Short mmCIF file of N, CA and C in Angstrom, two decimals:
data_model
loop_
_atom_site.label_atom_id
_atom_site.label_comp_id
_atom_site.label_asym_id
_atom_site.label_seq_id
_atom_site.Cartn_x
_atom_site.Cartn_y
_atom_site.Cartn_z
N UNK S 1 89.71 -62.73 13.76
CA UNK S 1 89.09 -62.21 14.99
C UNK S 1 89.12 -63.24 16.11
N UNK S 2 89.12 -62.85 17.11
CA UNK S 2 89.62 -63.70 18.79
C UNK S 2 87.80 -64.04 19.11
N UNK S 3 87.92 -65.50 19.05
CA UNK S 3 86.09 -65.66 19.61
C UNK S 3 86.14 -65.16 21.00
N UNK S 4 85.13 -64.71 21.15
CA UNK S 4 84.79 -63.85 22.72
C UNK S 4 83.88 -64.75 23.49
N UNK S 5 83.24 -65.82 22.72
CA UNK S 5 82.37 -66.68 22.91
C UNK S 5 83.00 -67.99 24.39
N UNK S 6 81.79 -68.19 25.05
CA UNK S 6 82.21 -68.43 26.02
C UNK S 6 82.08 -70.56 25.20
N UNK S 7 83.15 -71.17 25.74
CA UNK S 7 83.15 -72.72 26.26
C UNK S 7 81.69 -73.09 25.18
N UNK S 8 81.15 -73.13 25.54
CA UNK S 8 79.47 -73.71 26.10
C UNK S 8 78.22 -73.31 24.86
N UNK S 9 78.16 -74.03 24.42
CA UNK S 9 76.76 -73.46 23.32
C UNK S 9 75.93 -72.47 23.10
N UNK S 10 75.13 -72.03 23.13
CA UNK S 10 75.03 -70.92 23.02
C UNK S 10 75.32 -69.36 23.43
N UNK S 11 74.65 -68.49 22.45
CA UNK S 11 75.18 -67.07 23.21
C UNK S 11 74.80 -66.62 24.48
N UNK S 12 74.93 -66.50 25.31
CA UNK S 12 75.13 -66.06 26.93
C UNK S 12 75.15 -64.17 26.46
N UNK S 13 74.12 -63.44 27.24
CA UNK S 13 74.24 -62.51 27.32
C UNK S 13 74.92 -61.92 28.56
N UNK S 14 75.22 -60.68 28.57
CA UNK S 14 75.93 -60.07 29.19
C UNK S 14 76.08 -60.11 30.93
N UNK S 15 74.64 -60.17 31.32
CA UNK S 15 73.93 -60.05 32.32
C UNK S 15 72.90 -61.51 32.48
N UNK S 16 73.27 -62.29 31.64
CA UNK S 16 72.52 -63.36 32.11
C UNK S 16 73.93 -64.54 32.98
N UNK S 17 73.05 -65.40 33.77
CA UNK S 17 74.25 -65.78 34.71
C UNK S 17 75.16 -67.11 33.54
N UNK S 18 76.26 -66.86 34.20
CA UNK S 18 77.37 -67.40 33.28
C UNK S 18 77.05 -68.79 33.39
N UNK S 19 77.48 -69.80 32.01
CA UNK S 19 77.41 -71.28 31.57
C UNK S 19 78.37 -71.86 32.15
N UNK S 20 79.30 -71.31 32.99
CA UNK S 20 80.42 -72.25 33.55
C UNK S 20 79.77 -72.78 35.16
N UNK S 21 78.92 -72.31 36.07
CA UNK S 21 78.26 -72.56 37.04
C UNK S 21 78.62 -71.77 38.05
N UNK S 22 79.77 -70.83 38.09
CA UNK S 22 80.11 -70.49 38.70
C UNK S 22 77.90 -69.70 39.86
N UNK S 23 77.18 -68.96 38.74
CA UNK S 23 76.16 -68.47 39.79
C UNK S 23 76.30 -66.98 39.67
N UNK S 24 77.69 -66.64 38.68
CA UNK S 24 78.04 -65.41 38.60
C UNK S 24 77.22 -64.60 37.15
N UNK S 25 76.70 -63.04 36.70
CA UNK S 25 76.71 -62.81 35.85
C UNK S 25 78.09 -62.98 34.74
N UNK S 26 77.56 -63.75 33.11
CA UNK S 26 78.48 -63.46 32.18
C UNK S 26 79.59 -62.67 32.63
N UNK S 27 79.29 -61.50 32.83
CA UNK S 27 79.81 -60.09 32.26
C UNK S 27 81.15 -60.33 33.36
N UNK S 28 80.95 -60.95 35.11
CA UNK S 28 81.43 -60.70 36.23
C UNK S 28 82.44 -62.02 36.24
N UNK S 29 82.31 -62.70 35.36
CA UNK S 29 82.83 -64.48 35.14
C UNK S 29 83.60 -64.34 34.23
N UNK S 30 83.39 -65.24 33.58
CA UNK S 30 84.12 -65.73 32.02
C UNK S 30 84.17 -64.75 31.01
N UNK S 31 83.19 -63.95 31.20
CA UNK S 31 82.54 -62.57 29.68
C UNK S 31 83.43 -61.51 30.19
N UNK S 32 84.57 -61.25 31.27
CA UNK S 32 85.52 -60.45 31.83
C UNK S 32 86.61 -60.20 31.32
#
């Protein structure tokens, strides 16, 4: 299976703002 998991330690939900800094939700960032 392909990790879907973002970079960064823990799980990041969907709608919580993304671990890369962008400021963006997961979902709208990296979780795309």
């Amino acid at each position: 299976k392909p990790k879907t998991e973002v970079h960064a330690g823990p799980k990041v939900g969907r709608n919580d703002p993304c671990p890369c800094g962008s400021g963006k939700k997961f979902k709208k960032c990296c979780g795309a």
